[in-house]
Amino acid sequence: MNKKIMIIVFLGLILISVPVIYVQGTLLSLENQVRQHLITEKNIDEKTIVSVDGVFGKLPLYSVEVIFADEPDVKYFYTEKNGKIRTLHSTLKPKGYEYKHN
């Protein structure tokens, strides 16, 4: 009886952990893609990037939140679509505010 319970618990742990590992791996990959896009294609100095954090949400399912040193109160959101990194949106600021990284 103990073997059956242990097998069921083990299979349950696998069923729970596989999706979590997949999501975390996908987010890490997307974070790296966005960082490289900002550095190589947007010519942004890596030192000005404060944080790059993957976000699991609604649509799009995976996105990355980026904060820059010169705009610490603005969050920019990026995602990958058809092999390209796209800007989704940024946090809203008052009318007339000029975003530095759009």
XYZ file of C-alpha atoms in Angstrom:
102
model
C 0.000 0.000 0.000
C 2.817 2.414 0.808
C 4.377 1.928 -2.636
C 1.130 2.882 -4.360
C 0.803 6.058 -2.283
C 4.418 7.002 -2.945
C 3.973 6.463 -6.688
C 0.793 8.572 -6.713
C 2.508 11.366 -4.752
C 5.530 11.212 -7.065
C 3.363 11.400 -10.190
C 1.393 14.260 -8.653
C 4.596 16.187 -7.989
C 5.726 15.645 -11.559
C 2.367 16.827 -12.930
C 2.626 19.993 -10.851
C 6.307 20.742 -11.439
C 6.504 20.261 -15.230
C 4.238 23.234 -16.108
C 5.978 25.432 -13.524
C 9.404 24.580 -14.944
C 8.157 25.202 -18.495
C 6.746 28.636 -17.622
C 9.895 29.667 -15.749
C 12.100 28.506 -18.631
C 9.981 30.400 -21.145
C 10.108 33.581 -19.056
C 13.887 33.350 -18.638
C 14.337 32.874 -22.368
C 12.095 35.854 -23.134
C 13.945 38.009 -20.578
C 17.235 37.207 -22.325
C 15.757 37.933 -25.766
C 14.411 41.308 -24.632
C 17.696 42.269 -22.949
C 19.645 41.394 -26.106
C 17.132 43.273 -28.268
C 17.486 46.407 -26.152
C 21.282 46.249 -26.161
C 21.933 45.236 -29.766
C 19.020 46.639 -31.747
C 17.992 49.649 -29.656
C 21.614 50.483 -28.696
C 20.714 50.920 -25.048
C 23.630 50.752 -22.616
C 23.231 47.700 -20.403
C 24.074 49.829 -17.350
C 20.879 51.855 -17.842
C 18.688 48.748 -17.572
C 17.658 48.468 -13.926
C 15.513 45.353 -14.187
C 14.168 42.864 -16.704
C 11.445 40.657 -15.234
C 9.333 38.077 -17.013
C 5.597 38.275 -16.354
C 3.084 35.474 -16.776
C -0.331 36.969 -17.399
C -3.301 37.133 -19.676
C -2.792 38.058 -23.314
C -0.074 37.995 -24.327
C 0.601 35.072 -22.064
C 4.267 35.987 -21.577
C 5.718 39.486 -21.410
C 8.728 41.226 -19.901
C 8.661 44.285 -17.652
C 11.679 46.569 -18.056
C 12.693 49.507 -15.876
C 15.396 51.936 -16.982
C 17.644 54.007 -14.691
C 16.703 57.275 -16.399
C 12.962 56.571 -15.961
C 12.633 54.583 -12.719
C 8.919 55.326 -12.354
C 7.971 54.010 -15.826
C 7.579 50.323 -16.617
C 7.895 49.227 -20.247
C 6.407 45.927 -21.356
C 7.766 43.845 -24.232
C 6.842 40.521 -25.810
C 7.923 38.307 -28.678
C 5.689 37.931 -31.706
C 6.597 36.149 -34.941
C 10.245 36.014 -33.898
C 10.507 39.741 -33.158
C 10.531 41.656 -29.900
C 7.661 44.146 -29.739
C 6.852 46.933 -27.306
C 3.423 46.329 -25.800
C 2.891 49.417 -23.661
C 4.283 51.402 -20.780
C 2.801 52.729 -17.576
C 0.648 55.784 -18.167
C 2.044 59.212 -17.399
C 0.385 62.635 -17.583
C -0.520 63.986 -21.014
C 2.514 65.484 -22.710
C 5.036 63.217 -20.963
C 7.767 62.157 -23.369
C 8.730 58.536 -22.964
C 12.433 57.909 -23.513
C 12.330 54.243 -24.545
C 9.289 53.756 -26.800
